[in-house]
Every structure is written in structure tokens, then in C-alpha cells.
Short mmCIF file of N, CA, C and O in Angstrom, two decimals:
data_model
loop_
_atom_site.label_atom_id
_atom_site.label_comp_id
_atom_site.label_asym_id
_atom_site.label_seq_id
_atom_site.Cartn_x
_atom_site.Cartn_y
_atom_site.Cartn_z
N MET K 56 0.12 20.28 9.62
CA MET K 56 -0.60 19.92 8.42
C MET K 56 -1.16 21.18 7.78
O MET K 56 -0.61 22.23 7.92
N VAL K 57 -2.29 21.03 7.11
CA VAL K 57 -2.92 22.17 6.44
C VAL K 57 -4.35 22.32 6.93
O VAL K 57 -4.94 21.41 7.50
N ARG K 58 -4.88 23.48 6.69
CA ARG K 58 -6.24 23.78 7.14
C ARG K 58 -7.30 23.12 6.26
O ARG K 58 -8.37 22.73 6.71
N SER K 59 -7.01 22.98 4.97
CA SER K 59 -7.98 22.45 4.03
C SER K 59 -7.30 21.47 3.08
O SER K 59 -6.11 21.61 2.78
N ALA K 60 -8.05 20.49 2.58
CA ALA K 60 -7.49 19.51 1.65
C ALA K 60 -6.95 20.17 0.39
O ALA K 60 -5.97 19.71 -0.19
N VAL K 61 -7.54 21.26 -0.01
CA VAL K 61 -7.09 21.97 -1.21
C VAL K 61 -5.69 22.57 -1.02
O VAL K 61 -4.97 22.80 -1.99
N ASP K 62 -5.28 22.76 0.22
CA ASP K 62 -3.97 23.34 0.51
C ASP K 62 -2.85 22.29 0.55
O ASP K 62 -1.68 22.65 0.62
N TRP K 63 -3.19 21.01 0.50
CA TRP K 63 -2.17 19.96 0.56
C TRP K 63 -1.69 19.67 -0.87
O TRP K 63 -2.39 19.06 -1.66
N PRO K 64 -0.48 20.11 -1.22
CA PRO K 64 -0.04 20.03 -2.62
C PRO K 64 0.22 18.62 -3.13
O PRO K 64 0.24 18.40 -4.33
N TRP K 65 0.39 17.64 -2.27
CA TRP K 65 0.72 16.28 -2.71
C TRP K 65 -0.51 15.38 -2.77
O TRP K 65 -0.39 14.19 -2.97
N SER K 66 -1.67 15.95 -2.63
CA SER K 66 -2.90 15.19 -2.68
C SER K 66 -3.50 15.25 -4.08
O SER K 66 -3.27 16.19 -4.84
N SER K 67 -4.31 14.27 -4.42
CA SER K 67 -5.03 14.30 -5.70
C SER K 67 -6.31 15.13 -5.58
O SER K 67 -6.99 15.35 -6.59
N TYR K 68 -6.60 15.62 -4.41
CA TYR K 68 -7.83 16.39 -4.19
C TYR K 68 -7.94 17.58 -5.14
O TYR K 68 -8.98 17.79 -5.76
N ARG K 69 -6.87 18.35 -5.27
CA ARG K 69 -6.90 19.56 -6.12
C ARG K 69 -7.28 19.22 -7.56
O ARG K 69 -8.09 19.90 -8.18
N ALA K 70 -6.69 18.16 -8.10
CA ALA K 70 -7.00 17.77 -9.48
C ALA K 70 -8.41 17.18 -9.57
O ALA K 70 -9.12 17.41 -10.55
N THR K 71 -8.82 16.43 -8.56
CA THR K 71 -10.13 15.79 -8.60
C THR K 71 -11.25 16.81 -8.63
O THR K 71 -12.23 16.65 -9.36
N VAL K 72 -11.12 17.89 -7.88
CA VAL K 72 -12.19 18.90 -7.84
C VAL K 72 -11.98 20.02 -8.85
O VAL K 72 -12.81 20.92 -8.95
N GLY K 73 -10.87 19.98 -9.60
CA GLY K 73 -10.67 20.94 -10.69
C GLY K 73 -9.87 22.17 -10.35
O GLY K 73 -9.86 23.13 -11.10
N TYR K 74 -9.16 22.19 -9.23
CA TYR K 74 -8.34 23.35 -8.87
C TYR K 74 -7.02 23.36 -9.62
O TYR K 74 -6.33 24.37 -9.66
N GLN K 75 -6.63 22.26 -10.17
CA GLN K 75 -5.42 22.20 -10.98
C GLN K 75 -5.66 21.24 -12.13
O GLN K 75 -6.64 20.50 -12.13
N GLN K 76 -4.75 21.26 -13.09
CA GLN K 76 -4.88 20.40 -14.27
C GLN K 76 -4.94 18.94 -13.84
O GLN K 76 -4.27 18.52 -12.90
N ASP K 77 -5.77 18.20 -14.53
CA ASP K 77 -5.93 16.78 -14.22
C ASP K 77 -4.59 16.07 -14.33
O ASP K 77 -3.81 16.32 -15.23
N LEU K 78 -4.31 15.19 -13.37
CA LEU K 78 -3.07 14.42 -13.37
C LEU K 78 -3.21 13.21 -14.28
O LEU K 78 -4.24 12.56 -14.29
N ASN K 79 -2.18 12.90 -15.05
CA ASN K 79 -2.24 11.75 -15.95
C ASN K 79 -2.45 10.44 -15.19
O ASN K 79 -3.09 9.53 -15.69
N ALA K 80 -1.91 10.35 -13.99
CA ALA K 80 -2.00 9.11 -13.22
C ALA K 80 -3.33 8.98 -12.49
O ALA K 80 -3.63 7.93 -11.92
N LEU K 81 -4.15 10.02 -12.50
CA LEU K 81 -5.41 10.03 -11.76
C LEU K 81 -6.58 9.75 -12.68
O LEU K 81 -6.74 10.41 -13.71
N ASN K 82 -7.39 8.79 -12.33
CA ASN K 82 -8.62 8.53 -13.07
C ASN K 82 -9.73 9.30 -12.37
O ASN K 82 -10.50 8.76 -11.58
N ARG K 83 -9.78 10.58 -12.67
CA ARG K 83 -10.69 11.52 -12.00
C ARG K 83 -12.15 11.09 -12.16
O ARG K 83 -12.92 11.13 -11.19
N ASP K 84 -12.54 10.69 -13.36
CA ASP K 84 -13.94 10.31 -13.59
C ASP K 84 -14.34 9.08 -12.77
O ASP K 84 -15.47 8.98 -12.29
N TRP K 85 -13.42 8.14 -12.61
CA TRP K 85 -13.72 6.94 -11.83
C TRP K 85 -13.99 7.32 -10.37
O TRP K 85 -14.92 6.81 -9.75
N VAL K 86 -13.18 8.23 -9.82
CA VAL K 86 -13.37 8.69 -8.44
C VAL K 86 -14.70 9.43 -8.32
O VAL K 86 -15.51 9.16 -7.43
N LEU K 87 -14.93 10.37 -9.22
CA LEU K 87 -16.13 11.20 -9.13
C LEU K 87 -17.43 10.42 -9.37
O LEU K 87 -18.49 10.79 -8.86
N ALA K 88 -17.36 9.32 -10.13
CA ALA K 88 -18.56 8.53 -10.42
C ALA K 88 -19.21 7.99 -9.14
O ALA K 88 -20.41 7.73 -9.12
N ALA K 89 -18.44 7.87 -8.08
CA ALA K 89 -19.00 7.39 -6.81
C ALA K 89 -19.84 8.45 -6.12
O ALA K 89 -20.56 8.15 -5.16
N PHE K 90 -19.79 9.70 -6.60
CA PHE K 90 -20.44 10.82 -5.91
C PHE K 90 -21.55 11.49 -6.72
O PHE K 90 -22.17 12.43 -6.25
N GLY K 91 -21.80 11.03 -7.91
CA GLY K 91 -22.88 11.60 -8.70
C GLY K 91 -22.74 11.26 -10.16
O GLY K 91 -21.68 10.84 -10.63
N GLU K 92 -23.85 11.48 -10.92
CA GLU K 92 -23.85 11.17 -12.35
C GLU K 92 -23.34 12.34 -13.18
O GLU K 92 -22.78 12.14 -14.24
N ARG K 93 -23.59 13.56 -12.72
CA ARG K 93 -23.12 14.75 -13.43
C ARG K 93 -21.86 15.26 -12.73
O ARG K 93 -21.75 15.21 -11.51
N ARG K 94 -20.92 15.75 -13.54
CA ARG K 94 -19.62 16.17 -12.99
C ARG K 94 -19.77 17.20 -11.88
O ARG K 94 -19.17 17.06 -10.82
N ASP K 95 -20.58 18.23 -12.08
CA ASP K 95 -20.69 19.29 -11.05
C ASP K 95 -21.28 18.74 -9.75
O ASP K 95 -20.80 19.04 -8.65
N ALA K 96 -22.29 17.88 -9.87
CA ALA K 96 -22.88 17.28 -8.66
C ALA K 96 -21.89 16.32 -8.00
O ALA K 96 -21.80 16.26 -6.76
N ALA K 97 -21.12 15.59 -8.80
CA ALA K 97 -20.15 14.65 -8.26
C ALA K 97 -19.03 15.40 -7.53
O ALA K 97 -18.59 14.98 -6.46
N ILE K 98 -18.57 16.51 -8.10
CA ILE K 98 -17.53 17.31 -7.44
C ILE K 98 -18.05 17.83 -6.11
O ILE K 98 -17.36 17.77 -5.08
N ASN K 99 -19.28 18.33 -6.10
CA ASN K 99 -19.87 18.82 -4.83
C ASN K 99 -19.97 17.69 -3.81
O ASN K 99 -19.67 17.89 -2.62
N GLY K 100 -20.38 16.52 -4.25
CA GLY K 100 -20.48 15.37 -3.34
C GLY K 100 -19.12 14.96 -2.80
O GLY K 100 -18.98 14.65 -1.61
N TYR K 101 -18.11 14.98 -3.66
CA TYR K 101 -16.76 14.63 -3.23
C TYR K 101 -16.22 15.66 -2.24
O TYR K 101 -15.63 15.31 -1.21
N GLU K 102 -16.46 16.94 -2.51
CA GLU K 102 -16.02 18.00 -1.59
C GLU K 102 -16.69 17.84 -0.22
O GLU K 102 -16.04 18.00 0.82
N ARG K 103 -17.99 17.51 -0.21
CA ARG K 103 -18.69 17.28 1.06
C ARG K 103 -18.11 16.08 1.79
O ARG K 103 -17.90 16.11 3.00
N PHE K 104 -17.85 15.01 1.05
CA PHE K 104 -17.28 13.79 1.64
C PHE K 104 -15.94 14.09 2.32
O PHE K 104 -15.72 13.68 3.46
N VAL K 105 -15.07 14.82 1.65
CA VAL K 105 -13.77 15.16 2.22
C VAL K 105 -13.94 16.08 3.42
O VAL K 105 -13.31 15.89 4.47
N ALA K 106 -14.84 17.06 3.31
CA ALA K 106 -15.06 18.00 4.42
C ALA K 106 -15.60 17.29 5.66
O ALA K 106 -15.23 17.62 6.79
N GLU K 107 -16.47 16.30 5.45
CA GLU K 107 -17.02 15.56 6.59
C GLU K 107 -15.96 14.73 7.30
O GLU K 107 -16.11 14.39 8.48
N GLY K 108 -14.88 14.40 6.62
CA GLY K 108 -13.80 13.63 7.23
C GLY K 108 -12.89 14.48 8.10
O GLY K 108 -12.13 13.96 8.92
N LYS K 109 -12.99 15.79 7.95
CA LYS K 109 -12.14 16.69 8.74
C LYS K 109 -12.54 16.62 10.21
O LYS K 109 -13.71 16.54 10.56
N ASN K 110 -11.53 16.65 11.06
CA ASN K 110 -11.70 16.62 12.52
C ASN K 110 -12.30 15.33 13.05
O ASN K 110 -12.82 15.29 14.16
N GLN K 111 -12.23 14.27 12.27
CA GLN K 111 -12.66 12.96 12.74
C GLN K 111 -11.51 12.33 13.53
O GLN K 111 -10.35 12.66 13.31
N PRO K 112 -11.81 11.43 14.44
CA PRO K 112 -10.73 10.78 15.19
C PRO K 112 -9.85 9.97 14.24
O PRO K 112 -10.32 9.44 13.24
N SER K 113 -8.60 9.88 14.57
CA SER K 113 -7.64 9.15 13.75
C SER K 113 -7.96 7.66 13.75
O SER K 113 -8.26 7.08 14.79
N GLN K 114 -7.86 7.04 12.59
CA GLN K 114 -8.06 5.59 12.49
C GLN K 114 -6.96 4.83 13.22
O GLN K 114 -7.15 3.70 13.63
N TRP K 115 -5.80 5.45 13.38
CA TRP K 115 -4.69 4.79 14.06
C TRP K 115 -5.03 4.47 15.51
O TRP K 115 -4.46 3.56 16.10
N ALA K 116 -5.96 5.20 16.10
CA ALA K 116 -6.36 4.94 17.48
C ALA K 116 -7.07 3.59 17.59
O ALA K 116 -7.13 3.01 18.67
N HIS K 117 -7.59 3.09 16.47
CA HIS K 117 -8.33 1.83 16.47
C HIS K 117 -7.49 0.65 15.98
O HIS K 117 -8.01 -0.44 15.80
N LEU K 118 -6.21 0.87 15.76
CA LEU K 118 -5.32 -0.18 15.27
C LEU K 118 -5.21 -1.30 16.30
O LEU K 118 -5.01 -1.04 17.49
N LYS K 119 -5.32 -2.53 15.84
CA LYS K 119 -5.25 -3.69 16.73
C LYS K 119 -4.06 -4.55 16.33
O LYS K 119 -3.81 -4.77 15.14
N ASN K 120 -3.34 -5.03 17.31
CA ASN K 120 -2.16 -5.87 17.07
C ASN K 120 -1.13 -5.18 16.17
O ASN K 120 -0.43 -5.85 15.42
N GLN K 121 -1.09 -3.89 16.17
CA GLN K 121 -0.18 -3.07 15.39
C GLN K 121 -0.33 -3.25 13.88
O GLN K 121 0.52 -2.83 13.12
N VAL K 122 -1.41 -3.90 13.44
CA VAL K 122 -1.54 -4.20 12.02
C VAL K 122 -2.95 -3.96 11.50
O VAL K 122 -3.13 -3.46 10.40
N TYR K 123 -3.97 -4.33 12.26
CA TYR K 123 -5.32 -4.45 11.74
C TYR K 123 -6.22 -3.27 12.10
O TYR K 123 -6.20 -2.78 13.21
N LEU K 124 -7.05 -2.91 11.15
CA LEU K 124 -8.17 -2.00 11.37
C LEU K 124 -9.42 -2.80 11.06
O LEU K 124 -9.63 -3.21 9.92
N GLY K 125 -10.24 -3.06 12.05
CA GLY K 125 -11.45 -3.84 11.82
C GLY K 125 -11.99 -4.37 13.12
O GLY K 125 -11.47 -4.12 14.21
N SER K 126 -13.05 -5.14 12.98
CA SER K 126 -13.72 -5.71 14.16
C SER K 126 -12.84 -6.78 14.80
O SER K 126 -11.89 -7.28 14.21
N ASP K 127 -13.22 -7.16 16.03
CA ASP K 127 -12.51 -8.23 16.72
C ASP K 127 -12.60 -9.53 15.92
O ASP K 127 -11.64 -10.29 15.84
N GLN K 128 -13.75 -9.77 15.30
CA GLN K 128 -13.94 -10.98 14.48
C GLN K 128 -12.99 -10.96 13.28
O GLN K 128 -12.36 -11.97 12.96
N PHE K 129 -12.85 -9.81 12.63
CA PHE K 129 -11.93 -9.68 11.51
C PHE K 129 -10.49 -9.97 11.94
O PHE K 129 -9.77 -10.72 11.29
N VAL K 130 -10.08 -9.40 13.07
CA VAL K 130 -8.72 -9.63 13.58
C VAL K 130 -8.51 -11.11 13.88
O VAL K 130 -7.48 -11.69 13.50
N ASP K 131 -9.49 -11.74 14.52
CA ASP K 131 -9.37 -13.17 14.82
C ASP K 131 -9.25 -13.99 13.54
O ASP K 131 -8.43 -14.91 13.46
N ASP K 132 -10.05 -13.66 12.52
CA ASP K 132 -9.98 -14.38 11.25
C ASP K 132 -8.60 -14.23 10.61
O ASP K 132 -8.02 -15.21 10.10
N MET K 133 -8.06 -13.03 10.62
CA MET K 133 -6.74 -12.81 10.02
C MET K 133 -5.65 -13.54 10.79
O MET K 133 -4.75 -14.12 10.21
N GLN K 134 -5.74 -13.53 12.11
CA GLN K 134 -4.76 -14.23 12.93
C GLN K 134 -4.78 -15.73 12.65
O GLN K 134 -3.73 -16.37 12.55
N ARG K 135 -5.98 -16.30 12.47
CA ARG K 135 -6.09 -17.72 12.16
C ARG K 135 -5.45 -18.04 10.81
O ARG K 135 -4.85 -19.08 10.62
N ARG K 136 -5.58 -17.11 9.86
CA ARG K 136 -5.00 -17.34 8.53
C ARG K 136 -3.48 -17.40 8.55
O ARG K 136 -2.88 -18.12 7.78
N ILE K 137 -2.87 -16.63 9.44
CA ILE K 137 -1.40 -16.61 9.45
C ILE K 137 -0.80 -17.59 10.45
O ILE K 137 0.39 -17.83 10.40
N GLU K 138 -1.61 -18.18 11.31
CA GLU K 138 -1.08 -19.12 12.30
C GLU K 138 -0.40 -20.31 11.62
O GLU K 138 0.59 -20.82 12.10
N GLY K 139 -0.91 -20.73 10.49
CA GLY K 139 -0.34 -21.87 9.79
C GLY K 139 0.76 -21.51 8.82
O GLY K 139 1.24 -22.36 8.08
N ALA K 140 1.18 -20.26 8.79
CA ALA K 140 2.22 -19.84 7.85
C ALA K 140 3.53 -20.56 8.14
O ALA K 140 3.80 -20.95 9.27
N ASP K 141 4.31 -20.74 7.10
CA ASP K 141 5.59 -21.44 7.23
C ASP K 141 6.50 -20.77 8.24
O ASP K 141 6.63 -19.56 8.27
N GLN K 142 7.13 -21.60 9.05
CA GLN K 142 8.19 -21.12 9.94
C GLN K 142 9.48 -21.11 9.13
O GLN K 142 9.58 -21.77 8.10
N LEU K 143 10.47 -20.38 9.60
CA LEU K 143 11.74 -20.31 8.87
C LEU K 143 12.36 -21.70 8.71
O LEU K 143 12.96 -21.99 7.68
N SER K 144 12.21 -22.55 9.70
CA SER K 144 12.77 -23.90 9.59
C SER K 144 12.11 -24.66 8.44
O SER K 144 12.74 -25.47 7.77
N ASP K 145 10.82 -24.41 8.18
CA ASP K 145 10.14 -25.05 7.06
C ASP K 145 10.66 -24.53 5.73
O ASP K 145 10.70 -25.26 4.75
N LEU K 146 11.04 -23.27 5.67
CA LEU K 146 11.52 -22.69 4.43
C LEU K 146 12.82 -23.34 3.97
O LEU K 146 13.05 -23.50 2.78
N ARG K 147 13.68 -23.71 4.91
CA ARG K 147 14.96 -24.33 4.54
C ARG K 147 14.72 -25.59 3.72
O ARG K 147 15.49 -25.91 2.82
N GLN K 148 13.67 -26.32 4.01
CA GLN K 148 13.37 -27.54 3.27
C GLN K 148 12.91 -27.23 1.85
O GLN K 148 12.97 -28.09 0.99
N LYS K 149 12.45 -26.02 1.60
CA LYS K 149 11.93 -25.65 0.29
C LYS K 149 12.96 -24.93 -0.57
O LYS K 149 12.66 -24.54 -1.68
N LEU K 150 14.15 -24.69 -0.04
CA LEU K 150 15.17 -24.00 -0.80
C LEU K 150 15.89 -24.97 -1.72
O LEU K 150 16.20 -26.09 -1.35
N VAL K 151 16.15 -24.54 -2.92
CA VAL K 151 16.86 -25.34 -3.90
C VAL K 151 18.11 -24.58 -4.30
O VAL K 151 18.05 -23.39 -4.60
N ARG K 152 19.24 -25.25 -4.33
CA ARG K 152 20.48 -24.60 -4.72
C ARG K 152 20.46 -24.36 -6.22
O ARG K 152 20.08 -25.20 -7.01
N VAL K 153 20.86 -23.15 -6.62
CA VAL K 153 20.87 -22.76 -8.02
C VAL K 153 22.31 -22.55 -8.44
O VAL K 153 23.06 -21.83 -7.78
N THR K 154 22.70 -23.17 -9.54
CA THR K 154 24.05 -22.99 -10.06
C THR K 154 24.15 -21.60 -10.67
O THR K 154 23.28 -21.21 -11.46
N PRO K 155 25.18 -20.82 -10.31
CA PRO K 155 25.32 -19.49 -10.90
C PRO K 155 25.36 -19.56 -12.42
O PRO K 155 25.92 -20.49 -13.00
N LEU K 156 24.77 -18.60 -13.08
CA LEU K 156 24.71 -18.56 -14.54
C LEU K 156 25.91 -17.84 -15.14
O LEU K 156 25.96 -17.64 -16.34
N PHE K 157 26.85 -17.44 -14.31
CA PHE K 157 28.02 -16.72 -14.81
C PHE K 157 29.24 -17.21 -14.06
O PHE K 157 29.14 -17.83 -13.01
N SER K 158 30.40 -16.94 -14.61
CA SER K 158 31.63 -17.28 -13.90
C SER K 158 32.53 -16.06 -13.91
O SER K 158 32.42 -15.20 -14.78
N VAL K 159 33.40 -15.99 -12.94
CA VAL K 159 34.34 -14.88 -12.84
C VAL K 159 35.64 -15.35 -13.47
O VAL K 159 36.17 -16.40 -13.12
N SER K 160 36.16 -14.58 -14.42
CA SER K 160 37.35 -15.03 -15.14
C SER K 160 38.58 -15.06 -14.26
O SER K 160 39.42 -15.92 -14.40
N ARG K 161 38.71 -14.12 -13.36
CA ARG K 161 39.85 -14.09 -12.45
C ARG K 161 39.35 -13.99 -11.01
O ARG K 161 39.30 -12.90 -10.46
N PRO K 162 38.96 -15.10 -10.41
CA PRO K 162 38.43 -15.02 -9.05
C PRO K 162 39.50 -14.58 -8.05
O PRO K 162 40.66 -14.91 -8.20
N LYS K 163 39.09 -13.84 -7.08
CA LYS K 163 39.98 -13.41 -6.01
C LYS K 163 39.75 -14.33 -4.82
O LYS K 163 38.61 -14.59 -4.46
N PRO K 164 40.80 -14.80 -4.19
CA PRO K 164 40.63 -15.74 -3.07
C PRO K 164 39.75 -15.19 -1.96
O PRO K 164 39.00 -15.94 -1.35
N GLN K 165 39.80 -13.89 -1.70
CA GLN K 165 39.02 -13.33 -0.60
C GLN K 165 37.52 -13.27 -0.92
O GLN K 165 36.72 -13.03 -0.04
N MET K 166 37.14 -13.47 -2.18
CA MET K 166 35.73 -13.41 -2.54
C MET K 166 34.96 -14.64 -2.07
O MET K 166 33.79 -14.57 -1.78
N GLY K 167 35.62 -15.78 -2.01
CA GLY K 167 34.92 -17.00 -1.62
C GLY K 167 33.97 -17.45 -2.71
O GLY K 167 34.00 -16.95 -3.83
N LEU K 168 33.12 -18.41 -2.39
CA LEU K 168 32.15 -18.93 -3.36
C LEU K 168 30.78 -18.32 -3.08
O LEU K 168 30.38 -18.20 -1.93
N TRP K 169 30.08 -17.98 -4.13
CA TRP K 169 28.74 -17.43 -3.99
C TRP K 169 27.74 -18.53 -4.32
O TRP K 169 27.90 -19.27 -5.26
N THR K 170 26.69 -18.61 -3.55
CA THR K 170 25.64 -19.58 -3.80
C THR K 170 24.30 -18.84 -3.79
O THR K 170 24.07 -18.00 -2.95
N SER K 171 23.46 -19.16 -4.75
CA SER K 171 22.13 -18.55 -4.82
C SER K 171 21.09 -19.61 -4.50
O SER K 171 21.29 -20.78 -4.77
N TYR K 172 19.98 -19.18 -3.95
CA TYR K 172 18.89 -20.09 -3.64
C TYR K 172 17.58 -19.51 -4.16
O TYR K 172 17.38 -18.32 -4.19
N TRP K 173 16.71 -20.39 -4.57
CA TRP K 173 15.34 -20.02 -4.97
C TRP K 173 14.37 -20.69 -4.01
O TRP K 173 14.57 -21.83 -3.62
N VAL K 174 13.33 -20.02 -3.67
CA VAL K 174 12.27 -20.63 -2.86
C VAL K 174 11.27 -21.25 -3.80
O VAL K 174 10.81 -20.60 -4.74
N ILE K 175 10.94 -22.52 -3.56
CA ILE K 175 9.94 -23.17 -4.42
C ILE K 175 8.74 -23.57 -3.60
O ILE K 175 8.76 -23.63 -2.41
#
């Protein structure tokens, strides 16, 4: 990796703190507003925030069930939400055959018939 966030060329950090031209896709003021009312104070606050994150333990070490980052209660709540999700056998009942909107003028026997389905 890199020693400092400013050295990572694919990050928005450089544009956010003013080391490079503002990126069109970046709403710099929206990000900085969380760190102060004046631009210079907000930039300093953002720089401190990023610096404090350096050398912290990886969040991936806290991953649960290969998906979740959060408390045991949060994981249990999420698991309960997906327990009732449709099984593949249930999806077959919801499929509707759709007539193709086009035809092939010279069909080739090896192509067979194509059928499309929509999930409703």
C-alpha cells in the first residue's frame, strides 16, 4: 500500500483536502461539512480523521457469517429477515412465459426455440 492517504492516487482524499483539482464526481463541500463550518477548519478536521484511522485493526477481522459487520443482535436481525426469502422452487411459480418480440427470418435448425421469462 502507501504510507499516507495523500499518496494513494485513486482516492478522493487528495481532491478533498486540496492537493489536486476538485473532481467533478466529488461533492467536496458535502464531505467537508461534517468536519467544520469553515473550509480550512474542515480540511484540518478531515485530515485528522483520516490520520486517526491509520494503523487501526482491519474491519474484515470483525466480519460475521462472511457478510456482516455489526453486533450479534444486528446479525441475528438480518438473518431473520432473509430466512423467509423465496426459495428457487417458489420462484418457478412466479415465472411467466413471455412471447419473443422478434422473429428470425431464416431460422437455423440447430438454434432451437428461445423462450424468455419475467419474474413477477
